[in-house]
Coordinates of C-alpha atoms in Angstrom, one line a residue:
M1 CA -0.1 0.0 -0.1
H2 CA 1.4 3.4 -1.0
R3 CA 0.5 7.0 0.1
K4 CA -0.2 7.9 -3.4
Q5 CA -3.1 5.3 -3.5
L6 CA -4.6 6.9 -0.5
A7 CA -4.3 10.5 -1.9
G8 CA -7.4 10.4 -4.1
P9 CA -11.0 11.3 -3.4
V10 CA -12.3 9.2 -0.6
L11 CA -15.1 7.6 -2.6
D12 CA -12.4 6.2 -4.9
V13 CA -10.1 5.2 -2.2
A14 CA -12.7 3.6 0.2
P15 CA -13.7 0.5 -2.1
Q16 CA -10.1 -0.1 -2.8
L17 CA -9.4 -0.8 0.8
L18 CA -11.7 -4.0 0.5
G19 CA -9.2 -6.8 0.6
A20 CA -6.4 -4.8 2.1
V21 CA -4.9 -6.0 5.4
I22 CA -4.6 -4.0 8.7
R23 CA -2.0 -5.5 11.0
H24 CA -1.1 -4.5 14.5
T25 CA 1.8 -6.0 16.5
T26 CA 2.0 -5.6 20.3
D27 CA 3.8 -7.2 23.2
D28 CA 1.0 -9.8 23.3
G29 CA 1.6 -10.8 19.6
T30 CA 0.2 -9.8 16.1
V31 CA -3.4 -9.7 14.8
A32 CA -4.0 -9.1 11.1
V33 CA -7.5 -8.5 9.6
R34 CA -8.6 -8.7 6.0
I35 CA -10.9 -5.6 5.5
T36 CA -14.4 -6.6 4.1
E37 CA -16.5 -3.4 5.0
V38 CA -15.7 0.3 4.9
E39 CA -17.4 3.8 5.0
A40 CA -16.3 6.8 3.4
Y41 CA -16.3 10.3 5.1
D42 CA -15.7 13.4 3.0
G43 CA -14.8 16.2 5.5
P44 CA -16.5 19.6 4.8
N45 CA -18.7 18.1 2.0
D46 CA -20.2 15.6 4.4
P47 CA -22.4 16.4 7.4
G48 CA -21.8 12.9 8.6
S49 CA -18.1 13.5 9.1
H50 CA -16.3 14.6 12.2
S51 CA -14.3 17.3 10.3
Y52 CA -17.4 18.9 8.7
R53 CA -17.4 21.9 11.0
G54 CA -13.5 22.2 10.8
E55 CA -10.4 21.2 12.8
T56 CA -10.4 20.5 16.5
P57 CA -7.9 18.6 18.8
R58 CA -10.0 15.4 18.3
N59 CA -10.0 15.4 14.7
A60 CA -6.7 17.0 13.8
V61 CA -5.1 14.0 12.3
M62 CA -7.7 14.0 9.5
F63 CA -6.2 17.2 8.3
G64 CA -2.8 15.7 7.7
P65 CA -1.3 13.7 5.0
P66 CA -3.0 10.4 3.9
G67 CA -2.0 7.0 5.4
F68 CA -2.3 8.0 9.0
L69 CA -4.7 6.3 11.6
Y70 CA -7.5 8.3 13.1
V71 CA -9.0 6.7 16.2
Y72 CA -11.9 8.2 18.2
F73 CA -13.8 7.1 21.2
T74 CA -17.7 6.8 20.8
Y75 CA -20.6 6.1 23.0
G76 CA -18.4 6.4 26.1
M77 CA -17.3 2.8 25.4
H78 CA -15.9 2.0 22.0
F79 CA -13.0 3.0 19.9
C80 CA -13.4 3.2 16.0
M81 CA -10.5 3.3 13.5
N82 CA -10.2 5.3 10.2
V83 CA -7.6 5.5 7.4
V84 CA -6.9 9.3 6.4
T85 CA -7.2 9.8 2.9
G86 CA -6.8 12.6 0.3
P87 CA -4.2 15.3 0.1
A88 CA -3.0 17.2 3.3
G89 CA -5.5 19.8 4.3
T90 CA -8.5 17.8 3.0
P91 CA -9.9 16.0 6.0
S92 CA -11.4 12.9 4.5
A93 CA -11.1 9.4 6.0
V94 CA -12.3 5.7 5.5
L95 CA -13.9 4.1 8.6
L96 CA -12.8 0.5 8.9
R97 CA -16.0 -1.4 9.7
A98 CA -15.4 -5.0 9.6
G99 CA -13.1 -7.8 8.5
E100 CA -11.7 -11.3 8.7
V101 CA -9.0 -12.3 11.2
I102 CA -6.3 -13.8 9.0
E103 CA -3.4 -13.9 11.7
G104 CA -3.4 -14.1 15.4
V105 CA -6.9 -15.7 15.7
D106 CA -6.2 -16.9 19.1
L107 CA -5.1 -13.6 20.4
A108 CA -8.2 -12.1 18.8
R109 CA -10.4 -14.7 20.4
T110 CA -8.8 -13.8 23.7
R111 CA -9.4 -10.1 23.3
R112 CA -12.9 -10.5 22.1
G113 CA -14.1 -13.5 24.3
V114 CA -16.3 -15.0 21.5
S115 CA -16.3 -18.3 19.9
K116 CA -17.6 -17.5 16.3
D117 CA -14.6 -16.4 14.2
R118 CA -16.8 -14.5 11.7
D119 CA -17.8 -12.3 14.8
L120 CA -14.2 -11.3 16.0
A121 CA -14.0 -8.2 13.8
R122 CA -17.5 -7.8 12.7
G123 CA -18.2 -4.1 13.4
P124 CA -15.8 -1.2 14.0
A125 CA -15.6 -1.5 17.6
R126 CA -15.1 -5.2 17.6
L127 CA -12.5 -4.7 14.9
C128 CA -10.6 -2.3 17.2
V129 CA -10.8 -4.8 20.1
A130 CA -9.6 -7.7 18.0
L131 CA -6.6 -5.6 16.9
G132 CA -5.9 -4.1 20.2
I133 CA -6.4 -0.6 18.9
N134 CA -7.1 2.3 21.3
R135 CA -6.4 6.0 21.6
E136 CA -2.6 5.3 21.9
Q137 CA -2.6 4.4 18.2
N138 CA -4.2 7.7 17.0
A139 CA -2.1 9.5 14.4
V140 CA 0.1 6.4 13.8
D141 CA 1.7 6.3 10.3
L142 CA 0.1 3.3 8.7
L143 CA 2.7 3.1 5.9
A144 CA 5.8 3.4 7.9
K145 CA 7.8 0.1 7.9
D146 CA 8.7 0.4 11.5
S147 CA 5.1 1.2 12.6
P148 CA 3.1 -1.2 15.0
V149 CA 0.2 -0.8 12.8
R150 CA 0.5 -1.3 9.2
L151 CA -2.0 -1.1 6.2
L152 CA -0.8 -3.6 3.7
D153 CA -1.7 -4.8 0.3
G154 CA -3.7 -8.1 0.9
P155 CA -5.5 -10.4 -1.3
G156 CA -7.6 -7.6 -2.7
F157 CA -11.1 -7.7 -4.2
D158 CA -11.7 -8.0 -7.8
G159 CA -15.5 -8.0 -7.9
T160 CA -18.0 -5.2 -7.5
P161 CA -18.5 -4.1 -4.0
S162 CA -22.0 -3.8 -2.5
T163 CA -23.0 -0.2 -1.6
G164 CA -25.5 1.2 0.9
P165 CA -26.2 3.9 3.5
R166 CA -23.8 4.3 6.4
V167 CA -24.5 2.8 9.8
G168 CA -26.2 4.8 12.6
L169 CA -25.8 8.2 11.2
R170 CA -28.0 11.1 12.2
E171 CA -26.8 13.4 9.4
A172 CA -26.9 12.3 5.8
P173 CA -28.1 8.9 6.8
D174 CA -29.0 7.8 3.3
W175 CA -25.8 8.6 1.5
P176 CA -24.7 5.2 -0.1
W177 CA -21.0 5.6 1.1
R178 CA -20.7 2.2 2.7
F179 CA -18.9 -0.4 0.7
W180 CA -18.6 -4.2 1.5
V181 CA -17.7 -7.4 0.0
P182 CA -20.8 -9.1 -1.1
D183 CA -22.0 -12.3 0.8
D184 CA -19.0 -12.1 3.1
P185 CA -20.0 -13.4 6.6
T186 CA -17.9 -10.9 8.5
V187 CA -19.7 -7.9 7.1
S188 CA -21.6 -6.1 10.0
P189 CA -25.5 -5.9 10.0
Y190 CA -27.0 -2.6 8.9
R191 CA -28.7 -0.4 11.6
P192 CA -30.1 3.0 10.9
H193 CA -29.8 5.8 13.4
V194 CA -32.7 5.7 15.9
P195 CA -33.3 9.1 17.5
K196 CA -33.4 9.1 21.4
R197 CA -36.8 9.7 22.7
R198 CA -37.4 12.4 25.2
T199 CA -39.0 11.2 28.2
S200 CA -41.6 13.5 29.8
G201 CA -41.2 14.5 33.4

């Protein structure tokens, strides 16, 4: 995987990440995942993006050069990971939603505490747990050879990806900017955003 590949428009880059491999080495060992599902986020052009309203300390890595990891914490309990795309100054990114563990299955099982291998990295939070990704990995260079987290060319995906709306978004919920490998069992189920109901006093 080269930086130039990630420097294009996010809607072009996102489907190209299907079949790529994300690999993380820690003191506990190495886990690698073949990516099967992603979502594109297009910065100031996308009300669903964290960078829609400009740069903040939280999203600053999105404004840097492509090929870096953007990790954020959500719902007070989950980490999610994104590959920064586009040229420097253009805050676009691809959320890695799901994949198949192809290396370090036993370590991923230990971290996840589940028995079905298809569920080890099936969803963005589960993916981070299986890989051992947290806020410490935010802003890591995924393309540096000495990086503990690497984005690598994998088996690839030669077919036509399925597309549909992104999961759980309040803003721009219908945009078909989610891409996945058709019929792959590790792809996460689609869940639309459900507004919280106000309770009357």
